[in-house]
CSV table of C-alpha atoms in Angstrom, one decimal:
chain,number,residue,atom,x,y,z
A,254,UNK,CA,108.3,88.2,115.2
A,255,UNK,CA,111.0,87.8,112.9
A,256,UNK,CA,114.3,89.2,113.6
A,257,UNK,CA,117.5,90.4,111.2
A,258,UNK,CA,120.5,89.7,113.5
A,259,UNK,CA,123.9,91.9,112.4
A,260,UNK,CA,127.3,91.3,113.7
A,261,UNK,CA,129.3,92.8,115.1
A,262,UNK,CA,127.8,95.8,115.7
A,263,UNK,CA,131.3,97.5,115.5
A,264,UNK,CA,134.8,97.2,114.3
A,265,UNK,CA,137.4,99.1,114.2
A,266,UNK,CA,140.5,97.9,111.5
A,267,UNK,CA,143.8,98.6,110.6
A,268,UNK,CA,143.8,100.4,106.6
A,269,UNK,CA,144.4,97.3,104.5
A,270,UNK,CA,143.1,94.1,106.1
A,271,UNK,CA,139.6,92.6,105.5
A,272,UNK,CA,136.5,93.1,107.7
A,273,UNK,CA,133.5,90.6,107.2
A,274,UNK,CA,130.2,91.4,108.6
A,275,UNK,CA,127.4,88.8,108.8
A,276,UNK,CA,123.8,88.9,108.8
A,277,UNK,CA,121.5,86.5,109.8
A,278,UNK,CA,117.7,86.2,109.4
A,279,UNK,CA,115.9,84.3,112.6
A,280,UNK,CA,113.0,82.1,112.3
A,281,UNK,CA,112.5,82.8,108.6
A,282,UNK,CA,113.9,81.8,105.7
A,283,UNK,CA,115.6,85.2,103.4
A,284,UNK,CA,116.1,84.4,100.1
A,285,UNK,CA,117.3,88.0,99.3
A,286,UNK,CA,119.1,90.4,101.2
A,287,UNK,CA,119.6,94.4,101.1
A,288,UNK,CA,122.9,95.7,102.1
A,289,UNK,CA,122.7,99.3,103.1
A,290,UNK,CA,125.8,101.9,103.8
A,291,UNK,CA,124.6,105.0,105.5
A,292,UNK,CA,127.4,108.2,106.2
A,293,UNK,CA,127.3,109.9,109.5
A,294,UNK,CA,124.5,112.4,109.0
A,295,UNK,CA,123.2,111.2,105.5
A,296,UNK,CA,120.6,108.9,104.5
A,297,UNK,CA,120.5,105.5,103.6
A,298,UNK,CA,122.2,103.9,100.1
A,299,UNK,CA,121.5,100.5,98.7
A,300,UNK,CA,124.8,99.1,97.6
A,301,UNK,CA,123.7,95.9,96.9
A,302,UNK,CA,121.1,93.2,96.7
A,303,UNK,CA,122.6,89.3,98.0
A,304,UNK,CA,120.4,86.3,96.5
A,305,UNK,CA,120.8,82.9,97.7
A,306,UNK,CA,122.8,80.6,95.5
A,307,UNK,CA,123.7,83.6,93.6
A,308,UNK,CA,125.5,85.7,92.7
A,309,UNK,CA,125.3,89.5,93.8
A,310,UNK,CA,123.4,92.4,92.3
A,311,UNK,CA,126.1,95.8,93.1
A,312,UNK,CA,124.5,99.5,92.5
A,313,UNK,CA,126.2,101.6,89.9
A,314,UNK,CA,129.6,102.3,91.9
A,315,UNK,CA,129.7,100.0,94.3
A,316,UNK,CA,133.1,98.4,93.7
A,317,UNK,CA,132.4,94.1,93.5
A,318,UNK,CA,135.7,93.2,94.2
A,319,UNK,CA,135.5,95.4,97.3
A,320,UNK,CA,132.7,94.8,98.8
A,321,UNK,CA,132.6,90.7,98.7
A,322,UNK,CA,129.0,90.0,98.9
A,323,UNK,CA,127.5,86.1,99.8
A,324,UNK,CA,125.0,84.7,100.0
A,325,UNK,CA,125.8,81.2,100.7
A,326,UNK,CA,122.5,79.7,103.0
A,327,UNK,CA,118.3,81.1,103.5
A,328,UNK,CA,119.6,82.3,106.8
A,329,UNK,CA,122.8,84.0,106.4
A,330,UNK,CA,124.8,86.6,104.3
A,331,UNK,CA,127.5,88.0,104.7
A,332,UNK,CA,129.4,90.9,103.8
A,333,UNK,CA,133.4,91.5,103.4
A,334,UNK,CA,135.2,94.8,103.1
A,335,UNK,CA,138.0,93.7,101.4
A,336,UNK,CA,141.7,96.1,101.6
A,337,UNK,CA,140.0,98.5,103.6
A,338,UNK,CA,141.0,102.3,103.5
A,339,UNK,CA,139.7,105.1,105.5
A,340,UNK,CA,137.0,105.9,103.6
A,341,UNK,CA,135.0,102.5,104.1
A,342,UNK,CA,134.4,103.8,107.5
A,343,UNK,CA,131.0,103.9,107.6
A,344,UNK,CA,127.5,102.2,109.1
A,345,UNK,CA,127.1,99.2,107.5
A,346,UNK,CA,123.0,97.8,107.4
A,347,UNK,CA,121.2,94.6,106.3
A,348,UNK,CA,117.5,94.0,105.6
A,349,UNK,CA,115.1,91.3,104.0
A,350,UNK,CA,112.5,92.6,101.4
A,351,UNK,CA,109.8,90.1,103.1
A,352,UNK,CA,108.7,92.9,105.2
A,353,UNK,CA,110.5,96.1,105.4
A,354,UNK,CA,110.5,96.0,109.3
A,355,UNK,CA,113.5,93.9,109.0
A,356,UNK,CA,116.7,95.5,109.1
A,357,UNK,CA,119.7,94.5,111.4
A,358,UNK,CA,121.2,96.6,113.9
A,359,UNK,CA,123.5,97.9,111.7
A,360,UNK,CA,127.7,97.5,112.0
A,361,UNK,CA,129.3,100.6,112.5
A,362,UNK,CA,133.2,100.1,110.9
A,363,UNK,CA,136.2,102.5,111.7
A,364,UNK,CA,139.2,102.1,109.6
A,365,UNK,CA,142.1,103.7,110.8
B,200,UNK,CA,112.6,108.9,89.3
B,201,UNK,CA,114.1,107.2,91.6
B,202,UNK,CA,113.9,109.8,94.1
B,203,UNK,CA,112.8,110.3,96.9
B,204,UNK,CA,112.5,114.4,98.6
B,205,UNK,CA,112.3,114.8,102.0
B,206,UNK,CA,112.0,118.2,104.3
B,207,UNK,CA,112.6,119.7,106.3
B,208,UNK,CA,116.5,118.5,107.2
B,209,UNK,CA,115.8,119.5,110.8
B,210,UNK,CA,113.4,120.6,113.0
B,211,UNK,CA,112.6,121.8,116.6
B,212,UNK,CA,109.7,121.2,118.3
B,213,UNK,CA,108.7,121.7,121.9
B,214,UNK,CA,107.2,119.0,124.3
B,215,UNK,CA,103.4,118.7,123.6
B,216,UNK,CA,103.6,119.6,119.6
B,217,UNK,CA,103.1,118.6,116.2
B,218,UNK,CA,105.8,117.4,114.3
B,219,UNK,CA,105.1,117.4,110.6
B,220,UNK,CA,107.9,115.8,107.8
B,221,UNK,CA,107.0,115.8,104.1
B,222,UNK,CA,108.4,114.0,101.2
B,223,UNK,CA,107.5,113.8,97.7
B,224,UNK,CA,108.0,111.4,95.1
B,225,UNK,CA,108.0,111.5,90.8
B,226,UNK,CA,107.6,107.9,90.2
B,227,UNK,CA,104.0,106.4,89.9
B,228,UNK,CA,105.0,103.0,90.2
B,229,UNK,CA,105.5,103.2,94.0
B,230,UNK,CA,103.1,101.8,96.0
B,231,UNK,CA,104.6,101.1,99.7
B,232,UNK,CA,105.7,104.1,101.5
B,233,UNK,CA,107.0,103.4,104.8
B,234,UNK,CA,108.8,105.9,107.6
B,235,UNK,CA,111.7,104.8,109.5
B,236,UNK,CA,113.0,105.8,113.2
B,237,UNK,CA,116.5,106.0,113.7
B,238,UNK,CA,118.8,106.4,116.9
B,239,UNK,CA,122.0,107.1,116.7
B,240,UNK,CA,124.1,103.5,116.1
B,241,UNK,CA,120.9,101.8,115.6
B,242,UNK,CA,119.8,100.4,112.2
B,243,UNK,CA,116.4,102.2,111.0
B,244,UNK,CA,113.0,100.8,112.8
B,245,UNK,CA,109.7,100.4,110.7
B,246,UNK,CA,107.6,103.3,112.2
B,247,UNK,CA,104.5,103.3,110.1
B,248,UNK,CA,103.8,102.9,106.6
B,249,UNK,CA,101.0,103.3,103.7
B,250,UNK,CA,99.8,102.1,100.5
B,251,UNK,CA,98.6,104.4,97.6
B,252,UNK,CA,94.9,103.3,98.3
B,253,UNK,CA,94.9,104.8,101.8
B,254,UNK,CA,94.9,108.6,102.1
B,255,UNK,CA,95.3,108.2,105.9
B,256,UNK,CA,96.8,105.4,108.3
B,257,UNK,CA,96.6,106.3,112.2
B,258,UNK,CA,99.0,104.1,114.7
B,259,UNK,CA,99.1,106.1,118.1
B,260,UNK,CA,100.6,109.5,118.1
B,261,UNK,CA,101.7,108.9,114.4
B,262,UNK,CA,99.5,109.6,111.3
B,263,UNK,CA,100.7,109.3,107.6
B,264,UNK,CA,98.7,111.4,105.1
B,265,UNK,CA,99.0,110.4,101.8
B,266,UNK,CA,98.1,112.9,98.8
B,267,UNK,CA,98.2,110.7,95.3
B,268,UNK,CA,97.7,113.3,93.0
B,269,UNK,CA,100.4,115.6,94.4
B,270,UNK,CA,102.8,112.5,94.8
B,271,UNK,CA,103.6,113.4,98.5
B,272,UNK,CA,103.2,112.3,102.0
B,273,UNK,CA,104.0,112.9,105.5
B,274,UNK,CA,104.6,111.8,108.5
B,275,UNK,CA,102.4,113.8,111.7
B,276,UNK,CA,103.8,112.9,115.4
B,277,UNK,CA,100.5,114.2,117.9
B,278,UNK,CA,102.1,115.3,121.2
B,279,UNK,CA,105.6,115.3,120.4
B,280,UNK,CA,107.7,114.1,123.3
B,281,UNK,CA,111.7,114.6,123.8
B,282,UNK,CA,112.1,110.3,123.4
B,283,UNK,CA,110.8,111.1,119.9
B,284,UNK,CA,114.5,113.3,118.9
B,285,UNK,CA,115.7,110.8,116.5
B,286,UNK,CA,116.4,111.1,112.7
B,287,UNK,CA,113.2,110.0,110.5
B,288,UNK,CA,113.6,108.5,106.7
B,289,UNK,CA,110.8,108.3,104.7
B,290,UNK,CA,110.9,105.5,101.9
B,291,UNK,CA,109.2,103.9,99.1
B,292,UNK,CA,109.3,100.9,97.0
B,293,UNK,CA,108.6,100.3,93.3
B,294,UNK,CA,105.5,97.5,93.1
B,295,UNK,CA,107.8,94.7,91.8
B,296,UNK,CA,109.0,91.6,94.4
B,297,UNK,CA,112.1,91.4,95.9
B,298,UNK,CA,113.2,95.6,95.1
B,299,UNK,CA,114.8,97.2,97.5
B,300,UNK,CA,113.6,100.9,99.6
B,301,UNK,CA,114.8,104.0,98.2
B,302,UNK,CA,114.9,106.7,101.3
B,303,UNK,CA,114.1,110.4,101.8
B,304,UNK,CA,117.6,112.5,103.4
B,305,UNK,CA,116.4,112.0,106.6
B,306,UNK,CA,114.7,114.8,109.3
B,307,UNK,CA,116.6,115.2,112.6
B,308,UNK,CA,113.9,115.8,115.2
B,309,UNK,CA,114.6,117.7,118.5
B,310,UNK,CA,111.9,118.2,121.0
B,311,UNK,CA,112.8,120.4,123.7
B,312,UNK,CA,111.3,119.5,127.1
């Protein structure tokens, strides 16, 4: 079936560069994406929805400028942490709203 | 509205058991309401889900049991074994195209062998 490939599937940064994390949809065509940030221990929060040839859609808080979100082709967006701090560490998750099955297997990003 | 309750935040169960996990919702305009597996570094898996027309879907050992009137659901795992300890998320999505899951906390589920 249709597959949601994430990668990397971890990283581990210095505090202050950039991380990019990439998501790709296999063998269909996603013409939206969900990007998810989960906390150890905690649940799942949307922080923003990618649209082909778009631009973003960012949850209330979710800083634009630091969480660089494209959406540049039907199979691939990407995500970039920009200036990373501490904080940011967190597990990082894409899905495609064509069927809720689809979500990648996650990045899991350590700042330090 | 927009939220989604889920309970317990843990629970213990012993080989052979039922495992039960509730959730509740306040907005009508749900109608998909799926439940997620999750393993530690893995991204969530699809477990089962339901639609607000279905008081019951049955997949295996897993039953969802949908109450409409009393906006809440659960999740039933017959014969709980110990490779079902994993965190579970309940979910649900507003009935417009293209919107995004909103998820329960999460129930961390220990079966003891």
């Amino acid at each position: 079936g249709a597959v949601v490939s994430q990668h990397p599937s971890w990283v581990i940064c210095k505090s202050g560069t950039s991380v990019k994390i990439e998501c790709r949809s296999l063998d269909f065509q996603a013409t939206t994406m969900f990007w998810y940030r989960q906390f150890p221990k905690q649940s799942l929060m949307l922080m923003a929805t990618s649209n082909e040839g778009s631009k973003a859609t960012y949850e209330q808080g979710v800083e634009k400028d630091k969480f660089l979100i494209n959406h540049a082709s039907l199979t691939l967006s990407t995500l970039t942490v920009t200036s990373a701090h501490p904080e940011d560490s967190s597990f990082y998750i894409c899905s495609a709203p064509e069927t809720e099955a689809f979500f990648g297997q996650g990045t899991r990003l350590t700042v330090v | 509205q927009q939220q989604v309750k889920q309970s317990p935040q843990s629970l213990i169960v012993q080989k052979g058991g039922i495992s039960i996990i509730n959730c509740a919702y306040e907005n009508t305009a749900f109608d998909y309401f799926p439940w997620y597996q999750q393993f530690p570094g893995k991204g969530p898996a699809l477990l089962i889900a339901i639609r607000p027309d279905v008081s019951e879907k049955k997949e295996g050992r897993f039953t969802i049991s949908f109450n409409k009137s009393a906006k809440q659901f659960s999740l039933h795992i017959m014969d709980s074994q110990p490779g079902d300890s994993a965190t579970y998320f309940c979910a649900a999505r507003l009935n417009q195209a293209g919107t995004a899951l909103i998820f329960g906390k999460g129930t961390t589920l220990s079966v003891s062998s």
